[in-house]
Amino acid sequence: MKFRDEVEKRGGDFRETVYSFGEVEGEAFCLTRWLRARKFKYDEVIAMVEEATEVRKEARKHDFYPDPVQALGCEPSVFMAQYSQLYHGYAKNGCPVFISKPGVLNVDGMECVTTLDGILKFHWYVMMHDYKNRLLEHKEKHPDFCNFQCVCVIDLDHLSSSQLSQRALSIVKTQTAIDSVCFPETMNKTLVINAPRFFSLTWNIIKGWIDPRTAGKIELISNRKNWEARLRELVDVDQLPSDYGGKATATTETLAKEAPTGVMKQYHHLVHVRATGHFTADVPKGGEMEVTVFTRSTTEVTVSVVDEHSKSKVYAPGVIVKHTGGTGDNDKPTSVVITKERIKGPVQARIKIDSKGGRFSTAGNYMVACNIY
């Protein structure tokens, strides 16, 4: 009662922070989330809401970045190709199911297409628009649903120690900090699956960023048979993706639906260039391809598109690509559309990248994004 009275007395930004998902969550359920996060210690709860109000202040000015393309600086599908994560169905308790695949995280590719600031803006978009809307839609269909939490699956399959760079951990830490203070008690359960042996050290680091109560909701299960069985305990098979032991659409198909309107298929390939590099994409009969290159490299290169089987057949002559912006973490990368006109299929198209740097220099990394219409 005391906390409720204080929320109503302060009103404004303070109240909006508490009811970040809207009043439809229900007063008792919403206030209890905040109280549980600080073990019902009133002064600590008030301090937490004040901190959260300040943390979300800048994002709130921009309505929490409702346009994901503007937030990231690229199409979400390009970003998702570097760091696959998606919502897929609902758990038996009504909570949305979120699946993240750090095991296929491409840090170099991510640096080519966006910034740390862009990733954090996108995170605000996900929480305050995508995730929030999923909760509200489920509430509308199921009026008794008040458990505004999420069941998370963190898939570490294919994870290597090199992927756990300082930059990657910095992203995880910052996102975790935002969620912990601004969206308390929104994690219902997290399953970390396919964890390699070396992950135990990293897990000890990550546990230090979250409170013990939250850590207690996290289960590490490496054996596929065991984690599939545990997932089926939490999620009905018709809501669980087929690649995670269910009967619903596979996550790869769901992610493919993130493509821009009209795009039938996408290719995303990181090309590391010393003197030269290339990538080949198939354009089917009736299809048309558009090619965009993203980079932070300040070495000038020429990008051209030719026929894989007849190099004299040129679809896009050499286009100069060079990053001319800043080199800081939050300086936006350069993106250049290579194809003035879409390339019509059927054809096997080779995207060639030739460095104009010195003989012994390394040009850098280039993300080649191909949209097939």
Short mmCIF file of C-alpha atoms in Angstrom, two decimals:
data_model
loop_
_atom_site.label_atom_id
_atom_site.label_comp_id
_atom_site.label_asym_id
_atom_site.label_seq_id
_atom_site.Cartn_x
_atom_site.Cartn_y
_atom_site.Cartn_z
CA MET A 1 0.00 0.00 0.00
CA LYS A 2 2.82 2.39 0.86
CA PHE A 3 4.57 1.79 -2.47
CA ARG A 4 1.31 2.17 -4.39
CA ASP A 5 0.54 5.44 -2.64
CA GLU A 6 4.03 6.78 -3.43
CA VAL A 7 3.69 5.82 -7.10
CA GLU A 8 0.35 7.63 -7.35
CA LYS A 9 1.62 10.67 -5.44
CA ARG A 10 4.67 11.13 -7.65
CA GLY A 11 2.88 10.29 -10.89
CA GLY A 12 4.51 11.44 -14.16
CA ASP A 13 7.73 9.77 -15.25
CA PHE A 14 8.02 7.87 -11.96
CA ARG A 15 4.63 6.21 -12.43
CA GLU A 16 5.26 5.59 -16.13
CA THR A 17 8.50 3.77 -15.27
CA VAL A 18 6.66 1.44 -12.91
CA TYR A 19 3.85 0.76 -15.41
CA SER A 20 6.21 0.43 -18.37
CA PHE A 21 4.01 -2.24 -19.98
CA GLY A 22 0.80 -0.31 -19.30
CA GLU A 23 -1.82 -0.56 -16.59
CA VAL A 24 -3.38 -3.56 -18.30
CA GLU A 25 -0.80 -5.70 -16.47
CA GLY A 26 -2.75 -5.06 -13.30
CA GLU A 27 -1.74 -3.01 -10.29
CA ALA A 28 -1.03 -5.92 -7.94
CA PHE A 29 1.08 -7.86 -10.43
CA CYS A 30 3.02 -4.82 -11.61
CA LEU A 31 3.83 -3.40 -8.19
CA THR A 32 4.76 -6.82 -6.86
CA ARG A 33 7.36 -7.24 -9.64
CA TRP A 34 9.18 -4.16 -8.41
CA LEU A 35 8.83 -5.11 -4.75
CA ARG A 36 10.15 -8.65 -5.31
CA ALA A 37 13.19 -7.29 -7.14
CA ARG A 38 14.35 -5.58 -3.95
CA LYS A 39 13.01 -8.15 -1.49
CA PHE A 40 10.19 -5.81 -0.44
CA LYS A 41 12.62 -3.28 1.07
CA TYR A 42 10.71 -0.07 0.49
CA ASP A 43 13.60 2.42 0.35
CA GLU A 44 15.55 0.20 -2.06
CA VAL A 45 12.50 -0.18 -4.30
CA ILE A 46 12.03 3.60 -4.47
CA ALA A 47 15.74 4.06 -5.27
CA MET A 48 15.44 1.44 -8.02
CA VAL A 49 12.49 3.18 -9.68
CA GLU A 50 14.36 6.51 -9.52
CA GLU A 51 17.40 4.91 -11.13
CA ALA A 52 15.26 3.25 -13.81
CA THR A 53 13.55 6.57 -14.57
CA GLU A 54 16.94 8.14 -15.18
CA VAL A 55 18.26 5.19 -17.24
CA ARG A 56 15.30 5.29 -19.63
CA LYS A 57 15.13 9.09 -19.81
CA GLU A 58 16.97 9.50 -23.12
CA ALA A 59 15.23 6.56 -24.80
CA ARG A 60 11.85 7.88 -23.65
CA LYS A 61 12.51 11.19 -25.46
CA HIS A 62 12.58 9.16 -28.69
CA ASP A 63 9.55 7.00 -27.82
CA PHE A 64 11.94 4.08 -27.29
CA TYR A 65 12.91 4.02 -30.99
CA PRO A 66 9.75 2.63 -32.64
CA ASP A 67 11.52 2.20 -36.01
CA PRO A 68 14.01 -0.70 -35.70
CA VAL A 69 15.77 0.25 -38.95
CA GLN A 70 16.54 3.74 -37.64
CA ALA A 71 17.57 2.29 -34.29
CA LEU A 72 20.09 -0.14 -35.79
CA GLY A 73 21.08 1.78 -38.91
CA CYS A 74 20.33 -1.33 -40.99
CA GLU A 75 17.48 -3.75 -41.61
CA PRO A 76 16.86 -5.95 -38.54
CA SER A 77 17.30 -9.02 -40.75
CA VAL A 78 20.90 -7.97 -41.46
CA PHE A 79 21.57 -7.65 -37.74
CA MET A 80 19.77 -10.93 -36.94
CA ALA A 81 22.03 -12.72 -39.42
CA GLN A 82 24.95 -11.74 -37.17
CA TYR A 83 23.16 -12.42 -33.88
CA SER A 84 20.09 -14.66 -34.21
CA GLN A 85 17.38 -13.94 -31.64
CA LEU A 86 13.62 -14.13 -31.89
CA TYR A 87 10.31 -14.57 -30.08
CA HIS A 88 8.58 -17.82 -30.96
CA GLY A 89 5.23 -18.77 -29.46
CA TYR A 90 4.17 -18.89 -25.82
CA ALA A 91 4.97 -21.13 -22.86
CA LYS A 92 2.32 -23.14 -21.02
CA ASN A 93 2.06 -20.33 -18.45
CA GLY A 94 1.32 -17.77 -21.19
CA CYS A 95 4.74 -16.11 -21.20
CA PRO A 96 6.34 -15.33 -24.60
CA VAL A 97 9.24 -17.64 -25.50
CA PHE A 98 12.45 -15.86 -26.49
CA ILE A 99 15.28 -17.75 -28.21
CA SER A 100 18.76 -16.29 -28.49
CA LYS A 101 21.69 -17.95 -30.28
CA PRO A 102 24.99 -16.48 -29.05
CA GLY A 103 26.68 -19.61 -30.39
CA VAL A 104 26.39 -18.23 -33.92
CA LEU A 105 27.23 -14.65 -32.93
CA ASN A 106 29.40 -12.97 -35.59
CA VAL A 107 31.10 -10.09 -33.78
CA ASP A 108 33.05 -8.93 -36.87
CA GLY A 109 29.88 -8.97 -38.93
CA MET A 110 27.98 -7.07 -36.26
CA GLU A 111 30.65 -4.35 -36.20
CA CYS A 112 30.28 -3.98 -39.99
CA VAL A 113 26.56 -3.25 -39.88
CA THR A 114 25.78 -1.37 -36.66
CA THR A 115 27.13 0.23 -33.47
CA LEU A 116 26.94 -0.48 -29.76
CA ASP A 117 24.60 2.49 -29.47
CA GLY A 118 22.46 1.05 -32.29
CA ILE A 119 22.26 -2.32 -30.56
CA LEU A 120 21.11 -0.69 -27.31
CA LYS A 121 18.51 1.43 -29.13
CA PHE A 122 17.27 -1.75 -30.79
CA HIS A 123 17.06 -3.38 -27.37
CA TRP A 124 14.80 -0.55 -26.20
CA TYR A 125 12.67 -1.09 -29.29
CA VAL A 126 12.41 -4.82 -28.60
CA MET A 127 11.40 -4.36 -24.95
CA MET A 128 9.05 -1.38 -25.30
CA HIS A 129 7.46 -2.18 -28.64
CA ASP A 130 7.94 -5.80 -29.75
CA TYR A 131 7.90 -7.60 -26.38
CA LYS A 132 5.37 -5.21 -24.86
CA ASN A 133 2.98 -5.66 -27.79
CA ARG A 134 3.24 -9.45 -27.52
CA LEU A 135 2.26 -9.24 -23.86
CA LEU A 136 -0.65 -6.91 -24.59
CA GLU A 137 -1.90 -9.06 -27.50
CA HIS A 138 -1.80 -12.18 -25.32
CA LYS A 139 -3.58 -10.31 -22.53
CA GLU A 140 -6.33 -9.26 -24.95
CA LYS A 141 -6.89 -12.87 -26.02
CA HIS A 142 -6.55 -14.21 -22.48
CA PRO A 143 -7.90 -11.57 -20.03
CA ASP A 144 -6.79 -13.58 -16.98
CA PHE A 145 -3.13 -13.51 -18.10
CA CYS A 146 -1.13 -11.25 -15.77
CA ASN A 147 2.27 -12.96 -15.76
CA PHE A 148 4.18 -10.31 -17.72
CA GLN A 149 7.36 -12.35 -17.89
CA CYS A 150 9.36 -14.25 -20.50
CA VAL A 151 10.71 -17.78 -20.88
CA CYS A 152 14.18 -17.54 -22.44
CA VAL A 153 16.28 -20.11 -24.26
CA ILE A 154 19.97 -19.25 -24.68
CA ASP A 155 21.45 -21.63 -27.23
CA LEU A 156 25.26 -21.84 -27.06
CA ASP A 157 25.66 -24.44 -29.78
CA HIS A 158 28.81 -23.72 -31.85
CA LEU A 159 30.03 -21.16 -29.30
CA SER A 160 33.80 -20.59 -29.36
CA SER A 161 35.91 -18.74 -26.83
CA SER A 162 36.87 -16.19 -29.50
CA GLN A 163 33.22 -15.07 -29.70
CA LEU A 164 33.30 -14.06 -26.04
CA SER A 165 35.27 -10.90 -26.78
CA GLN A 166 35.30 -7.84 -24.55
CA ARG A 167 32.94 -6.14 -26.99
CA ALA A 168 30.47 -9.04 -26.98
CA LEU A 169 30.48 -9.21 -23.18
CA SER A 170 30.05 -5.44 -23.01
CA ILE A 171 26.86 -5.70 -25.06
CA VAL A 172 25.51 -8.47 -22.81
CA LYS A 173 26.43 -6.54 -19.67
CA THR A 174 24.78 -3.30 -20.80
CA GLN A 175 21.58 -5.04 -21.93
CA THR A 176 21.48 -6.99 -18.68
CA ALA A 177 21.88 -3.78 -16.67
CA ILE A 178 18.97 -2.13 -18.50
CA ASP A 179 16.70 -5.13 -18.01
CA SER A 180 17.63 -5.59 -14.36
CA VAL A 181 16.78 -2.03 -13.33
CA CYS A 182 14.06 -1.04 -15.85
CA PHE A 183 12.21 -4.33 -16.32
CA PRO A 184 12.55 -6.16 -12.98
CA GLU A 185 11.25 -9.68 -12.54
CA THR A 186 10.35 -10.09 -16.21
CA MET A 187 12.35 -13.30 -16.55
CA ASN A 188 10.22 -16.28 -15.67
CA LYS A 189 12.75 -18.96 -16.55
CA THR A 190 15.93 -19.19 -18.64
CA LEU A 191 17.40 -22.36 -20.07
CA VAL A 192 21.03 -22.17 -21.21
CA ILE A 193 21.47 -25.10 -23.57
CA ASN A 194 24.40 -26.69 -25.43
CA ALA A 195 26.91 -24.98 -23.15
CA PRO A 196 30.54 -25.93 -23.93
CA ARG A 197 32.87 -26.79 -21.06
CA PHE A 198 34.78 -23.50 -21.16
CA PHE A 199 31.55 -21.55 -20.62
CA SER A 200 31.59 -22.21 -16.88
CA LEU A 201 34.15 -19.43 -16.37
CA THR A 202 32.11 -16.97 -18.45
CA TRP A 203 28.98 -17.96 -16.58
CA ASN A 204 30.64 -17.07 -13.29
CA ILE A 205 31.35 -13.60 -14.72
CA ILE A 206 27.79 -13.12 -15.99
CA LYS A 207 26.31 -14.29 -12.67
CA GLY A 208 28.09 -11.37 -11.05
CA TRP A 209 25.96 -8.97 -13.15
CA ILE A 210 22.62 -10.35 -11.96
CA ASP A 211 21.04 -10.72 -8.55
CA PRO A 212 20.91 -14.16 -6.83
CA ARG A 213 17.12 -14.44 -7.23
CA THR A 214 17.43 -14.05 -11.00
CA ALA A 215 20.40 -16.43 -11.15
CA GLY A 216 18.22 -19.01 -9.41
CA LYS A 217 15.82 -18.99 -12.37
CA ILE A 218 18.56 -20.03 -14.80
CA GLU A 219 19.21 -23.67 -15.69
CA LEU A 220 22.27 -24.90 -17.62
CA ILE A 221 21.60 -28.09 -19.61
CA SER A 222 24.12 -29.35 -22.17
CA ASN A 223 22.63 -32.71 -23.16
CA ARG A 224 20.14 -32.33 -26.02
CA LYS A 225 17.84 -35.10 -24.84
CA ASN A 226 17.61 -33.48 -21.41
CA TRP A 227 17.01 -29.92 -22.59
CA GLU A 228 14.42 -30.99 -25.15
CA ALA A 229 12.54 -32.80 -22.39
CA ARG A 230 12.78 -29.74 -20.12
CA LEU A 231 11.56 -27.44 -22.88
CA ARG A 232 8.55 -29.67 -23.49
CA GLU A 233 7.74 -29.38 -19.78
CA LEU A 234 7.61 -25.61 -20.17
CA VAL A 235 6.24 -25.19 -23.71
CA ASP A 236 3.58 -27.13 -25.64
CA VAL A 237 5.01 -28.85 -28.72
CA ASP A 238 2.77 -26.84 -31.06
CA GLN A 239 4.44 -23.66 -29.75
CA LEU A 240 7.97 -25.06 -29.67
CA PRO A 241 10.10 -24.78 -32.86
CA SER A 242 10.86 -28.04 -34.66
CA ASP A 243 14.61 -27.47 -34.28
CA TYR A 244 14.11 -27.36 -30.49
CA GLY A 245 12.09 -30.55 -30.12
CA GLY A 246 8.62 -29.21 -31.01
CA LYS A 247 6.28 -29.23 -33.99
CA ALA A 248 6.10 -25.50 -34.75
CA THR A 249 7.92 -23.65 -37.51
CA ALA A 250 11.73 -23.91 -37.30
CA THR A 251 13.54 -20.81 -36.03
CA THR A 252 15.39 -20.46 -39.34
CA GLU A 253 12.07 -20.06 -41.14
CA THR A 254 10.78 -17.59 -38.55
CA LEU A 255 13.94 -15.49 -38.85
CA ALA A 256 13.62 -15.51 -42.65
CA LYS A 257 10.28 -13.72 -42.22
CA GLU A 258 12.18 -10.73 -40.80
CA ALA A 259 13.28 -9.88 -44.36
CA PRO A 260 12.01 -6.59 -45.85
CA THR A 261 8.71 -6.67 -47.73
CA GLY A 262 9.00 -8.37 -51.10
CA VAL A 263 12.27 -10.17 -50.33
CA MET A 264 12.07 -13.93 -50.99
CA LYS A 265 15.54 -14.85 -49.75
CA GLN A 266 18.59 -13.19 -48.24
CA TYR A 267 22.30 -13.93 -48.20
CA HIS A 268 24.60 -12.38 -45.61
CA HIS A 269 28.28 -13.18 -45.89
CA LEU A 270 31.31 -11.65 -44.16
CA VAL A 271 34.22 -11.31 -46.57
CA HIS A 272 37.66 -10.74 -45.05
CA VAL A 273 39.79 -9.02 -47.69
CA ARG A 274 43.55 -8.91 -47.95
CA ALA A 275 44.15 -8.19 -51.62
CA THR A 276 40.88 -9.63 -52.89
CA GLY A 277 37.82 -11.57 -51.77
CA HIS A 278 34.50 -12.77 -53.11
CA PHE A 279 31.14 -14.34 -52.42
CA THR A 280 28.79 -16.14 -54.82
CA ALA A 281 25.00 -15.88 -54.66
CA ASP A 282 22.39 -17.79 -56.67
CA VAL A 283 19.62 -15.75 -58.26
CA PRO A 284 16.73 -18.05 -59.30
CA LYS A 285 14.70 -17.76 -62.46
CA GLY A 286 12.21 -14.94 -62.06
CA GLY A 287 14.19 -13.48 -59.16
CA GLU A 288 16.06 -10.18 -58.95
CA MET A 289 19.00 -9.42 -56.68
CA GLU A 290 20.09 -6.23 -54.93
CA VAL A 291 23.56 -6.12 -53.33
CA THR A 292 24.64 -3.88 -50.45
CA VAL A 293 28.06 -3.83 -48.76
CA PHE A 294 28.64 -2.69 -45.16
CA THR A 295 32.07 -1.90 -43.71
CA ARG A 296 34.16 0.10 -41.25
CA SER A 297 37.34 -0.36 -43.26
CA THR A 298 39.10 2.84 -44.27
CA THR A 299 40.96 1.06 -47.07
CA GLU A 300 39.48 1.81 -50.48
CA VAL A 301 38.15 -1.19 -52.40
CA THR A 302 36.19 -1.71 -55.61
CA VAL A 303 33.18 -3.99 -55.54
CA SER A 304 31.84 -5.51 -58.74
CA VAL A 305 29.34 -8.22 -59.63
CA VAL A 306 30.10 -10.64 -62.47
CA ASP A 307 28.82 -13.94 -63.78
CA GLU A 308 30.42 -16.84 -61.92
CA HIS A 309 30.91 -18.80 -65.16
CA SER A 310 31.67 -15.94 -67.52
CA LYS A 311 33.77 -13.25 -65.86
CA SER A 312 33.43 -11.00 -68.91
CA LYS A 313 29.71 -10.69 -68.18
CA VAL A 314 29.54 -7.76 -65.73
CA TYR A 315 26.30 -6.97 -63.91
CA ALA A 316 27.68 -4.16 -61.75
CA PRO A 317 30.98 -2.45 -62.62
CA GLY A 318 33.51 -1.56 -59.93
CA VAL A 319 31.91 0.58 -57.22
CA ILE A 320 34.22 2.37 -54.79
CA VAL A 321 33.62 1.48 -51.14
CA LYS A 322 35.51 3.16 -48.31
CA HIS A 323 34.51 4.05 -44.78
CA THR A 324 34.86 7.80 -44.37
CA GLY A 325 33.20 8.17 -40.96
CA GLY A 326 34.72 7.98 -37.52
CA THR A 327 36.28 4.89 -36.02
CA GLY A 328 34.73 5.05 -32.56
CA ASP A 329 32.36 2.34 -31.28
CA ASN A 330 29.34 4.55 -31.87
CA ASP A 331 30.37 6.00 -35.24
CA LYS A 332 28.07 4.52 -37.85
CA PRO A 333 29.57 2.15 -40.44
CA THR A 334 29.38 2.81 -44.17
CA SER A 335 26.85 1.06 -46.40
CA VAL A 336 26.83 1.21 -50.22
CA VAL A 337 24.28 -0.24 -52.64
CA ILE A 338 26.37 -1.90 -55.36
CA THR A 339 23.64 -2.69 -57.88
CA LYS A 340 22.14 0.37 -59.59
CA GLU A 341 19.68 -2.04 -61.17
CA ARG A 342 18.63 -5.40 -59.75
CA ILE A 343 20.32 -8.43 -61.32
CA LYS A 344 17.79 -10.71 -62.98
CA GLY A 345 18.02 -14.49 -62.64
CA PRO A 346 18.72 -17.20 -63.32
CA VAL A 347 22.39 -16.52 -62.65
CA GLN A 348 25.23 -17.37 -60.30
CA ALA A 349 26.59 -13.97 -59.38
CA ARG A 350 30.06 -13.45 -57.96
CA ILE A 351 30.48 -10.36 -55.77
CA LYS A 352 34.17 -9.43 -56.07
CA ILE A 353 35.98 -7.12 -53.65
CA ASP A 354 39.42 -5.87 -54.75
CA SER A 355 41.61 -3.80 -52.48
CA LYS A 356 43.32 -0.64 -53.63
CA GLY A 357 45.64 -0.76 -50.65
CA GLY A 358 49.28 -1.74 -50.69
CA ARG A 359 50.43 -5.18 -51.70
CA PHE A 360 51.03 -6.34 -48.14
CA SER A 361 48.14 -4.49 -46.45
CA THR A 362 44.85 -5.97 -45.27
CA ALA A 363 41.72 -4.17 -46.42
CA GLY A 364 39.49 -5.47 -43.61
CA ASN A 365 35.98 -6.90 -43.20
CA TYR A 366 33.05 -6.37 -45.56
CA MET A 367 29.53 -7.62 -44.97
CA VAL A 368 27.86 -8.53 -48.25
CA ALA A 369 24.05 -8.46 -48.03
CA CYS A 370 22.05 -9.79 -50.98
CA ASN A 371 18.27 -9.44 -51.19
CA ILE A 372 16.47 -11.68 -53.70
CA TYR A 373 13.12 -10.26 -54.84
#
